[in-house]
Amino acid sequence: MSRFYFGLLYFLLAAFAFADPQYEEHLVLEPLPQGSLLASFNFHSNASLQSFEQQHFRYIPRSLGQILQHARTKELHLRFSSGRWDAESWGARPWGGAKEGGTGVELWAWVEADTDEEAFTRWITLNHALSGLFCASLNYVDSTRTTRPVMTYEPIGDHPSSSTSKLHLLHGTLPREVVCTENLTPFLKLLPCKGKAGISTLLNGHKLFDASWQSMSIDVRPVCPKDGTGCIVEMEQTVDMVLDIERSKRPHDNPIPRPAPADQLICDTSKPYSSSDACFPMDISSTQSWSLSEIFGRSIKGSCLATDIRGERLETVCISVPYEHQVYTSQGSFERKDPSKNHRCYILPDSDPFEMVLPQQESQAVVSRPSPPLYASRSFTGHGQERGGVQTLLTNPSTESAISFTYFETLPWFMKPYLHTLKARSSAFPSPSQEEIITSIYYRPALDRQRGTQLELVITVPPASTVRLTYDFEKAILRYTEYPPDANRGFDVAPAVIRLLSNSSDPSSGPVYLRTTSLLLSLPTPDFSMPYNVIILTSTVIALAFGSIYNLLVRRFVGADEVEGFSFAKVRGRIKGRLGVLKDRFSQREKKSQ
């Protein structure tokens, strides 16, 4: 299925790469094991390079185009991701992981500048502008969260050789960022139909961010023919999500899952204890019925610019199911089946709603996805608040050939690794040496409160083996003002980025990326009540001392006989009068008691 995604992308490029401005959108639905559904939305638009530089915007939005021109950004890649891709159950990632980002927000771009300082200044300008456009915290991508990868990323656009020396690659991550509806709304505003027509009407924030895994991506790059004339600027927006069918079908007014009544249970009669009063429910999650309105909460409202430059209607919605499965659609749509690939596509009506219904099937077979070329997992080791370790397991499932890839880590400055403790061990027999596993290393140490640690490795994993990569690190102590409000939760560490090294000459194949999950680092956390107690105690002492000293310095002390109108006789008379009144009251009370 990954070849299908790359084939679709290559077809889109070849169809309108060097033609008039054009826009296309595609939706691919693919049922997954365990009752899940993969939905891949792809929106593709382009414009000539000349019109883009003259700010004649049609399908590429002006809001984003002017930002790229102001920051002199020649190629941009922006990712919003949440959740975890279950490679063991779902197989290879869509688009080969090229449209996927790490948890949170990830951004990398090629900026044109003469010096590194000028490139960083424009990079900060780009981050601040994109932060306002997408309602994200990209303005927090400062020097401590910025790296300059050397081996992991390569430009996928066609840049003239004369300007290649002035292009600077900068990369930033925000693993703590929470992706939500306020990021989806500006994403939809960049589309020509603004989410009012076409497949973008299915992008409901309640459904998208309730998914088990989701990723939104924006890619802008130049594309030029071999002769260098007629270049275009290509913009591609992608939304990938994995939905739980049963969870998505729950009504909004009753979202709490409840057990089905006894008369609605489908029992597995093959169990030996199956009887009238004992039922083992059968797993029908892979064959249960669903429709677009049940999964996404709405149907597709017509089509959005679903014609090519010749005026022919394009296939917009595709689904990957076995050839014998039945799929029902609304009237006015046209179906095209591909029996060899278990793939069928539909041409949407111009203005009528489009609904797709997949009834419950007798067969539990699903179109299998290819296995991932590499499994990767990363975790912390050790204990205590002073030191720790990182362990990464890299497994090659192939039994025939070794696999080589680049391994890229971005660590915060307060996580200081010891490079001499870096070790790589393989489970293969005979076990290769560490020099044979790690063939190249690029290390850029951190500077306190200035930049983070950058570590890039070129690793080779033998066939049918697992490489265990470990190193130790030291935890720094922060100032109490540098802790977030929820300091006891920990600090998020960005996922590791893996890019497979391939010598494939197939033009439809693209780079294959993998990303591990993010880590949660626990640092020594002070007692934040102590500063409060110290402040209160100090303020009290200062107030008492200051008040006493101020009275001594400012107040004037004089004798009683120096005050005008003051007489001891009058004071003595008033005191005697008060005492007499009190004496009479006590004497009257004693008489009454007698």
PDB file of N, CA and C in Angstrom, residues 246-247 249-258:
ATOM      1  N   GLU A 246     -15.737   1.462  16.079  1.00  0.00           N
ATOM      2  CA  GLU A 246     -16.767   1.348  17.108  1.00  0.00           C
ATOM      3  C   GLU A 246     -16.867   2.621  17.944  1.00  0.00           C
ATOM      4  N   ARG A 247     -15.757   3.223  18.267  1.00  0.00           N
ATOM      5  CA  ARG A 247     -15.771   4.461  19.052  1.00  0.00           C
ATOM      6  C   ARG A 247     -16.353   5.609  18.248  1.00  0.00           C
ATOM      7  N   LYS A 249     -18.594   5.483  15.943  1.00  0.00           N
ATOM      8  CA  LYS A 249     -20.017   5.305  15.682  1.00  0.00           C
ATOM      9  C   LYS A 249     -20.888   5.607  16.902  1.00  0.00           C
ATOM     10  N   ARG A 250     -20.286   5.854  18.034  1.00  0.00           N
ATOM     11  CA  ARG A 250     -21.096   6.168  19.207  1.00  0.00           C
ATOM     12  C   ARG A 250     -21.802   7.503  19.017  1.00  0.00           C
ATOM     13  N   PRO A 251     -23.056   7.582  19.389  1.00  0.00           N
ATOM     14  CA  PRO A 251     -23.778   8.859  19.232  1.00  0.00           C
ATOM     15  C   PRO A 251     -23.256   9.899  20.195  1.00  0.00           C
ATOM     16  N   HIS A 252     -23.426  11.172  19.806  1.00  0.00           N
ATOM     17  CA  HIS A 252     -22.927  12.256  20.645  1.00  0.00           C
ATOM     18  C   HIS A 252     -23.716  12.363  21.945  1.00  0.00           C
ATOM     19  N   ASP A 253     -25.013  12.016  21.902  1.00  0.00           N
ATOM     20  CA  ASP A 253     -25.817  12.139  23.104  1.00  0.00           C
ATOM     21  C   ASP A 253     -25.637  10.963  24.054  1.00  0.00           C
ATOM     22  N   ASN A 254     -24.933   9.911  23.626  1.00  0.00           N
ATOM     23  CA  ASN A 254     -24.708   8.750  24.485  1.00  0.00           C
ATOM     24  C   ASN A 254     -23.314   8.203  24.215  1.00  0.00           C
ATOM     25  N   PRO A 255     -22.263   8.940  24.564  1.00  0.00           N
ATOM     26  CA  PRO A 255     -20.899   8.507  24.215  1.00  0.00           C
ATOM     27  C   PRO A 255     -20.344   7.428  25.119  1.00  0.00           C
ATOM     28  N   ILE A 256     -21.005   7.112  26.229  1.00  0.00           N
ATOM     29  CA  ILE A 256     -20.468   6.131  27.175  1.00  0.00           C
ATOM     30  C   ILE A 256     -20.715   4.726  26.632  1.00  0.00           C
ATOM     31  N   PRO A 257     -19.677   3.896  26.505  1.00  0.00           N
ATOM     32  CA  PRO A 257     -19.879   2.533  26.000  1.00  0.00           C
ATOM     33  C   PRO A 257     -20.628   1.681  27.015  1.00  0.00           C
ATOM     34  N   ARG A 258     -21.610   0.944  26.539  1.00  0.00           N
ATOM     35  CA  ARG A 258     -22.397   0.055  27.379  1.00  0.00           C
ATOM     36  C   ARG A 258     -22.469  -1.318  26.732  1.00  0.00           C
TER      37      ARG A 258
END
